[in-house]
CSV table of C-alpha atoms in Angstrom, one decimal:
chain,number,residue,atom,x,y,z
A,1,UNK,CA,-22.5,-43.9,18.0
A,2,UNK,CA,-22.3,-40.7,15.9
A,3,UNK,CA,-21.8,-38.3,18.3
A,4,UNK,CA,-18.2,-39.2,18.3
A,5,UNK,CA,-15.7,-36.0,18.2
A,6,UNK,CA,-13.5,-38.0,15.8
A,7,UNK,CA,-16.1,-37.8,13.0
A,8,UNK,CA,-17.2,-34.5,12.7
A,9,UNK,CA,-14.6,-31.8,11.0
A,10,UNK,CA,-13.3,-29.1,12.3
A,11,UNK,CA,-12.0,-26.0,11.3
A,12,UNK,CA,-8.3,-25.7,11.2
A,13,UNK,CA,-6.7,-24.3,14.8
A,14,UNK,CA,-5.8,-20.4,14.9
A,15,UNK,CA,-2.3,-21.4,15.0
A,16,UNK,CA,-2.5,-23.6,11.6
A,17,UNK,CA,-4.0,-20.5,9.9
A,18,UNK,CA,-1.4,-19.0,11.3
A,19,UNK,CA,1.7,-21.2,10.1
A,20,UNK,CA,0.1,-20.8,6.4
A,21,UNK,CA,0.4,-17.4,6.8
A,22,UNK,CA,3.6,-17.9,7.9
A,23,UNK,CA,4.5,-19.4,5.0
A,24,UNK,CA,3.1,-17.1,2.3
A,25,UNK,CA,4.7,-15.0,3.9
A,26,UNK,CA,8.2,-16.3,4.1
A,27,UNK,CA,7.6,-16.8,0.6
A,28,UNK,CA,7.2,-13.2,-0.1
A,29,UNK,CA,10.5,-12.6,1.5
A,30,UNK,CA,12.2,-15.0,0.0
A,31,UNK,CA,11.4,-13.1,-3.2
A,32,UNK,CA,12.4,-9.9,-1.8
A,33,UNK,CA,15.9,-11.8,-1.5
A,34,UNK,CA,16.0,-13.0,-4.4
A,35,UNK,CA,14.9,-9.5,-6.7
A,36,UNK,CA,17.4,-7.8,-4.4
A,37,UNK,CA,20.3,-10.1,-5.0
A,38,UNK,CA,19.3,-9.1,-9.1
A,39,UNK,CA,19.5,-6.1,-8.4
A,40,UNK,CA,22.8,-6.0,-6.9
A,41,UNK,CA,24.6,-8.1,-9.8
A,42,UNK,CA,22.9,-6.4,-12.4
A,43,UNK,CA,23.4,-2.7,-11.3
A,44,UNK,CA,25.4,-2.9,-8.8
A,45,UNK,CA,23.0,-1.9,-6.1
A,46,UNK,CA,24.5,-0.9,-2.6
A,47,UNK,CA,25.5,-4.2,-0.6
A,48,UNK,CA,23.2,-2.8,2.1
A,49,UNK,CA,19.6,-2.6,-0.4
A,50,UNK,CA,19.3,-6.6,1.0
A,51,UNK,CA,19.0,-5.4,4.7
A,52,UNK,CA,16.6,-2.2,3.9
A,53,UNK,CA,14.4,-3.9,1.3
A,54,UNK,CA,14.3,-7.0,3.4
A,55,UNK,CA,13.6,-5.2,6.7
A,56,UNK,CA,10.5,-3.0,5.2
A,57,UNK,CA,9.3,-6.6,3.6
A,58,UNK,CA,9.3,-7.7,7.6
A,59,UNK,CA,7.6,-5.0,9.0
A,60,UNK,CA,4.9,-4.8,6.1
A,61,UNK,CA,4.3,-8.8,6.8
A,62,UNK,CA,4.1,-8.4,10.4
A,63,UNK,CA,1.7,-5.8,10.2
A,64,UNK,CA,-0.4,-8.6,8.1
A,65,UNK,CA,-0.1,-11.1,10.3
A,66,UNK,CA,-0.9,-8.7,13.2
A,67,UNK,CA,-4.2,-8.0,11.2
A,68,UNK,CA,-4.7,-11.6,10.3
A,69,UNK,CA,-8.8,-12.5,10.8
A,70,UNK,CA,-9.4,-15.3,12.6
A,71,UNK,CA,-11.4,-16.9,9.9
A,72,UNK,CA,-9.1,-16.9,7.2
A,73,UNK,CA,-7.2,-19.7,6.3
A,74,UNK,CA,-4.9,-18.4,3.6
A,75,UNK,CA,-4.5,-15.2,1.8
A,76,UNK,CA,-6.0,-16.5,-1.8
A,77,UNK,CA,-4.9,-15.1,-4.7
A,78,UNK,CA,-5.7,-11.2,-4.9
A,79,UNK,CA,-4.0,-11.0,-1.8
A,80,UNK,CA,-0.9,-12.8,-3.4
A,81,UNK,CA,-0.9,-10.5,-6.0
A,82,UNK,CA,-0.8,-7.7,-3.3
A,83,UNK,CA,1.9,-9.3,-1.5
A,84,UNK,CA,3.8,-9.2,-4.4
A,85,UNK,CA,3.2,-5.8,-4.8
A,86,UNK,CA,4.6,-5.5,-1.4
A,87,UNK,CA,7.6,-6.8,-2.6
A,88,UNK,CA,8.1,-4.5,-5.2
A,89,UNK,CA,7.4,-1.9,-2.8
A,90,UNK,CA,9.7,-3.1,-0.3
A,91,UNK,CA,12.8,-3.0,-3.0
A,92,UNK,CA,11.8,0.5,-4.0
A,93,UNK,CA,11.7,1.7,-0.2
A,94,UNK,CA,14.7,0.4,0.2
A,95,UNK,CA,16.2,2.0,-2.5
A,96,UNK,CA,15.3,5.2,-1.4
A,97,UNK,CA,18.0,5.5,1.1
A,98,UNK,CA,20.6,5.6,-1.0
A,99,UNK,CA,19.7,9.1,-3.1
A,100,UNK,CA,23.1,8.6,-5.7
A,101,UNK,CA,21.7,5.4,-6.7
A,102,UNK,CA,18.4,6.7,-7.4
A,103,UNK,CA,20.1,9.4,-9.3
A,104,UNK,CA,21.5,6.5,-11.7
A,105,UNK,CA,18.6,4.3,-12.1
A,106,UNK,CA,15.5,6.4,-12.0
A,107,UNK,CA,13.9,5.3,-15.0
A,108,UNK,CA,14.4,1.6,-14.0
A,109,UNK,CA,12.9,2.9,-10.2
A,110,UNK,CA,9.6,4.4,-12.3
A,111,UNK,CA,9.3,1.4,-13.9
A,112,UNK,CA,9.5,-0.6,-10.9
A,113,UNK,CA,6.7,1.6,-9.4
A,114,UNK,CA,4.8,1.1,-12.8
A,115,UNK,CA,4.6,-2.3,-12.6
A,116,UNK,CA,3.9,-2.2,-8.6
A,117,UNK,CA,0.6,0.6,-10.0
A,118,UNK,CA,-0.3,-2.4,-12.9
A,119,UNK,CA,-1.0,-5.2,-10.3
A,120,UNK,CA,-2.6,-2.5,-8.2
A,121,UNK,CA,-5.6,-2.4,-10.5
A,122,UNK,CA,-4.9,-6.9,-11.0
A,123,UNK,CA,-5.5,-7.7,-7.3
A,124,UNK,CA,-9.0,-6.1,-7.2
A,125,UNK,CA,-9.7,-7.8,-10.5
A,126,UNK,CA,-8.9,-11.4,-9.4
A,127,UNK,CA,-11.0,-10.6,-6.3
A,128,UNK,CA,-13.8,-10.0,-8.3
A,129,UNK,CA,-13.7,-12.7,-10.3
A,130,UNK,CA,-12.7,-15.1,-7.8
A,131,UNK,CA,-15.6,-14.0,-5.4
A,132,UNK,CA,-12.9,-13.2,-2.9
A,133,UNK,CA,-13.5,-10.2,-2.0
A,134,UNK,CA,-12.6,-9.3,1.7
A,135,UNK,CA,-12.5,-6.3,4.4
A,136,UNK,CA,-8.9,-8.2,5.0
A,137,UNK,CA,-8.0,-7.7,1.0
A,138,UNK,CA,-9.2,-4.4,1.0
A,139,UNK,CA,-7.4,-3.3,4.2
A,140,UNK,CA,-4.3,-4.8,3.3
A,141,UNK,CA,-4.6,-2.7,0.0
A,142,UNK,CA,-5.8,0.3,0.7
A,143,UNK,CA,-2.6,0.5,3.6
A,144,UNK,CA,-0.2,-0.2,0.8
A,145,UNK,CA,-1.5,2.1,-1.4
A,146,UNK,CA,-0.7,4.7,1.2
A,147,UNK,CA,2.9,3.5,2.4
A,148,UNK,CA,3.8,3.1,-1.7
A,149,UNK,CA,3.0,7.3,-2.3
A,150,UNK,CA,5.1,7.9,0.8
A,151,UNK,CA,8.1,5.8,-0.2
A,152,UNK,CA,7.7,7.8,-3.4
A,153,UNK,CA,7.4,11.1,-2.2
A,154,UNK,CA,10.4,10.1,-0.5
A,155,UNK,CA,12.3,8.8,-4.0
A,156,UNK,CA,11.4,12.5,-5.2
A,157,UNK,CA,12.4,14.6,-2.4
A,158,UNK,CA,15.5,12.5,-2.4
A,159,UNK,CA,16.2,13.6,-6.1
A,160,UNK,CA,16.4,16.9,-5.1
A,161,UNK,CA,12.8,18.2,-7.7
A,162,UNK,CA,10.5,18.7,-4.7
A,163,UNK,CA,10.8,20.0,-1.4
A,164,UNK,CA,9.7,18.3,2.0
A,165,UNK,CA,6.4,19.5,1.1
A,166,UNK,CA,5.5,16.5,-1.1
A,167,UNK,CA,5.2,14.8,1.8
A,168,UNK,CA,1.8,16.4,2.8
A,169,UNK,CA,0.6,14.1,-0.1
A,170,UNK,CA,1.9,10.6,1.5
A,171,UNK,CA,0.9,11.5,4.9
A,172,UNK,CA,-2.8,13.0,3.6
A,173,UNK,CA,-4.2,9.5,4.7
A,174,UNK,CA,-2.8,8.9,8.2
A,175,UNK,CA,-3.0,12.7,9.3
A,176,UNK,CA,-6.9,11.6,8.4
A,177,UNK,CA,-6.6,8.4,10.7
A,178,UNK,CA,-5.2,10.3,13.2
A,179,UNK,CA,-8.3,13.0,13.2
A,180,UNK,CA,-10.4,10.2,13.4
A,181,UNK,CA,-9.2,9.2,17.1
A,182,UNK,CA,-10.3,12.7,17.6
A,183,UNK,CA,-13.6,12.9,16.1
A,184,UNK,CA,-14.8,9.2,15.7
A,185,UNK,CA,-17.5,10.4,13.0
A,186,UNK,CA,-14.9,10.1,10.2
A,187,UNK,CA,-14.2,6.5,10.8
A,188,UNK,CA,-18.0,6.7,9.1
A,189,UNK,CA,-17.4,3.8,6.1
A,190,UNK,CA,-17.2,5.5,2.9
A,191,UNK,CA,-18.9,4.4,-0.4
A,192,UNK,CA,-17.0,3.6,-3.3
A,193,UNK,CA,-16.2,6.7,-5.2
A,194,UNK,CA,-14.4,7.0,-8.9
A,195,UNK,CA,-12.9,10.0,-7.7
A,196,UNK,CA,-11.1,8.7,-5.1
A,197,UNK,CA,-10.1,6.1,-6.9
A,198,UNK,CA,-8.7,8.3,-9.9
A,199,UNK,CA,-7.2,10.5,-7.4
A,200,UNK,CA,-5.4,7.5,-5.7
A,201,UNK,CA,-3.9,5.9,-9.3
A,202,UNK,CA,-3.1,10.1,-9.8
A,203,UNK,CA,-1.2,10.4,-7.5
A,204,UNK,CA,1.0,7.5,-7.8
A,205,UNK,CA,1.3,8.1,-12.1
A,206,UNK,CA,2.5,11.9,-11.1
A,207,UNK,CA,5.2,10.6,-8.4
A,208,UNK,CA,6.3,8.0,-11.0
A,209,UNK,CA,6.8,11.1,-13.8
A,210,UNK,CA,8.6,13.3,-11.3
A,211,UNK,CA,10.8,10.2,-11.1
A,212,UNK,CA,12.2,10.6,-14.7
A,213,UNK,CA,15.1,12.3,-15.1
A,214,UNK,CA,14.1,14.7,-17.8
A,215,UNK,CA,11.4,16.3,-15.8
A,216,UNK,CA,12.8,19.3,-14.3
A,217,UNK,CA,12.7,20.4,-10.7
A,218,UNK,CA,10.1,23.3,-12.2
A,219,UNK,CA,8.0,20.8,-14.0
A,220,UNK,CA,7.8,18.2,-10.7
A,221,UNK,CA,6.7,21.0,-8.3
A,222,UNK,CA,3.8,21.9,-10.6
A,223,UNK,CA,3.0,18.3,-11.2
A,224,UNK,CA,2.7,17.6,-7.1
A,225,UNK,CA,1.2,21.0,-6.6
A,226,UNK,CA,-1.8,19.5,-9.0
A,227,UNK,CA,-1.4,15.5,-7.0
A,228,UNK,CA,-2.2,17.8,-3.7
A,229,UNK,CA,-5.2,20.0,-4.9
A,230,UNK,CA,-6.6,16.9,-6.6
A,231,UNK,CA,-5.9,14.9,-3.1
A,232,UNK,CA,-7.3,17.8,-1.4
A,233,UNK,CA,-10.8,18.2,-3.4
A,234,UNK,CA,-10.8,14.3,-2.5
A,235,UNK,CA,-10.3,14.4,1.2
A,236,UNK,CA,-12.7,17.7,1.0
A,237,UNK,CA,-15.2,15.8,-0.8
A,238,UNK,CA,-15.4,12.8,1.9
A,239,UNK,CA,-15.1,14.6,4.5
A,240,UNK,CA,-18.3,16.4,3.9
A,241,UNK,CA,-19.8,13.6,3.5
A,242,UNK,CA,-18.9,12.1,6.7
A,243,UNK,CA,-20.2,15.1,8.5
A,244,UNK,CA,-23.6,15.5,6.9
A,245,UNK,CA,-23.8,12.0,8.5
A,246,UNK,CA,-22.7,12.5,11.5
A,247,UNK,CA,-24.1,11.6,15.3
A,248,UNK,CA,-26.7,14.2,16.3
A,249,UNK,CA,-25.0,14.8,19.2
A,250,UNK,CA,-21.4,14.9,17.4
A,251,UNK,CA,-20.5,18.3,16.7
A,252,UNK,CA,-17.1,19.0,17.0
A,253,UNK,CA,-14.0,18.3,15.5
């Protein structure tokens, strides 16, 4: 008899994908560990960089897991590049908190960030070539994009070069999200737009500069005054474009 269960394959159980995501995961953190415990010996990071670093790294892969498709058996490798990222992130945001060490190490901190930026542009590469492009990848990315220009807004107002304000820049995106609950014609998907893309990489590359200790408070301001305009014409720009396209019956804000 053919018909027998026994034969035919299945696809793995939720809670396999799960436990490999689990465990892609637990490897990510056990890098975090072991970057942090480098950074410690070699520059004699604050003891408590392993508990801040290590708890962002947790809630970043929670949030994957909580966003985990059904489907998806493992997170291939663009998204292990991105997770990688997100434990370069994870050391920089926990740096953050401790403003003296910053003050000490900022060109090692924009370097950090540089290299986090380089495999920004890898990840989207391997996915491309690999044929693994996802709405999983792309989500995952496009939500640590946004978290990495907060935590380094954060680095810069924590310098002392740029007031509070800088921080309209890192929370641009979710104030958007948030208008979105709102008015549910913005959550409209967008097309792929150089612009945005340029004005993303921007904004990052002028947060890294500010970083540098020979850029004076003066010089940062102006630098983020330009991110925000830039960010703004970018926001402007999609947002019109949403609206044009909006539900007939959808008129307000």
């Amino acid at each position: 008899m053919r018909h027998s269960s026994a034969r035919i394959p299945v696809a793995p159980s939720r809670r396999f994908r799960s436990i490999r995501g689990w465990v892609e995961l637990a490897a990510g953190l056990a890098l975090v560990a072991l970057l942090t415990e480098w950074v410690q010996w070699a520059f004699s990071a604050p003891l408590g960089l392993r508990f801040t670093a290590g708890g962002i790294y947790v809630a970043i892969a929670t949030a994957v897991l909580w966003a985990w498709p059904a489907s998806r058996h493992g997170l291939g490798w663009a998204n292990r590049i991105t997770l990688i990222r997100a434990v370069l992130i994870a050391i920089i945001a926990g740096v953050v908190v401790y403003p003296d060490f910053i003050q000490r190490h900022a060109e090692g901190i924009a370097a950090l960030a540089l290299l986090a930026l380089s495999l920004d542009g890898i990840d989207g590469w391997v996915a491309r070539r690999t044929g693994s492009s996802s709405a999983f990848g792309a989500r995952f990315d496009m939500e640590l994009d946004a978290f990495f220009i907060v935590v380094l807004c954060t680095a810069v107002i924590a310098l002392g070069k740029v007031g509070s304000w800088i921080l309209v820049i890192g929370l641009a995106r979710y104030a958007f999200v948030i208008a979105g609950i709102y008015s549910p014609w913005l959550n409209r998907a967008l097309p792929d737009s150089v612009l945005r893309k340029t004005v993303c990489v921007w904004q990052v590359a002028t947060l890294m500069v500010c970083l540098l200790p020979f850029i004076e408070p003066a010089w940062a301001s102006g630098f983020a005054l330009l991110a925000a305009l830039l960010l703004a014409l970018s926001f402007g720009r999609d947002i019109v474009w949403l609206w044009r396209r909006r539900p007939v019956d959808d008129t307000e804000f």
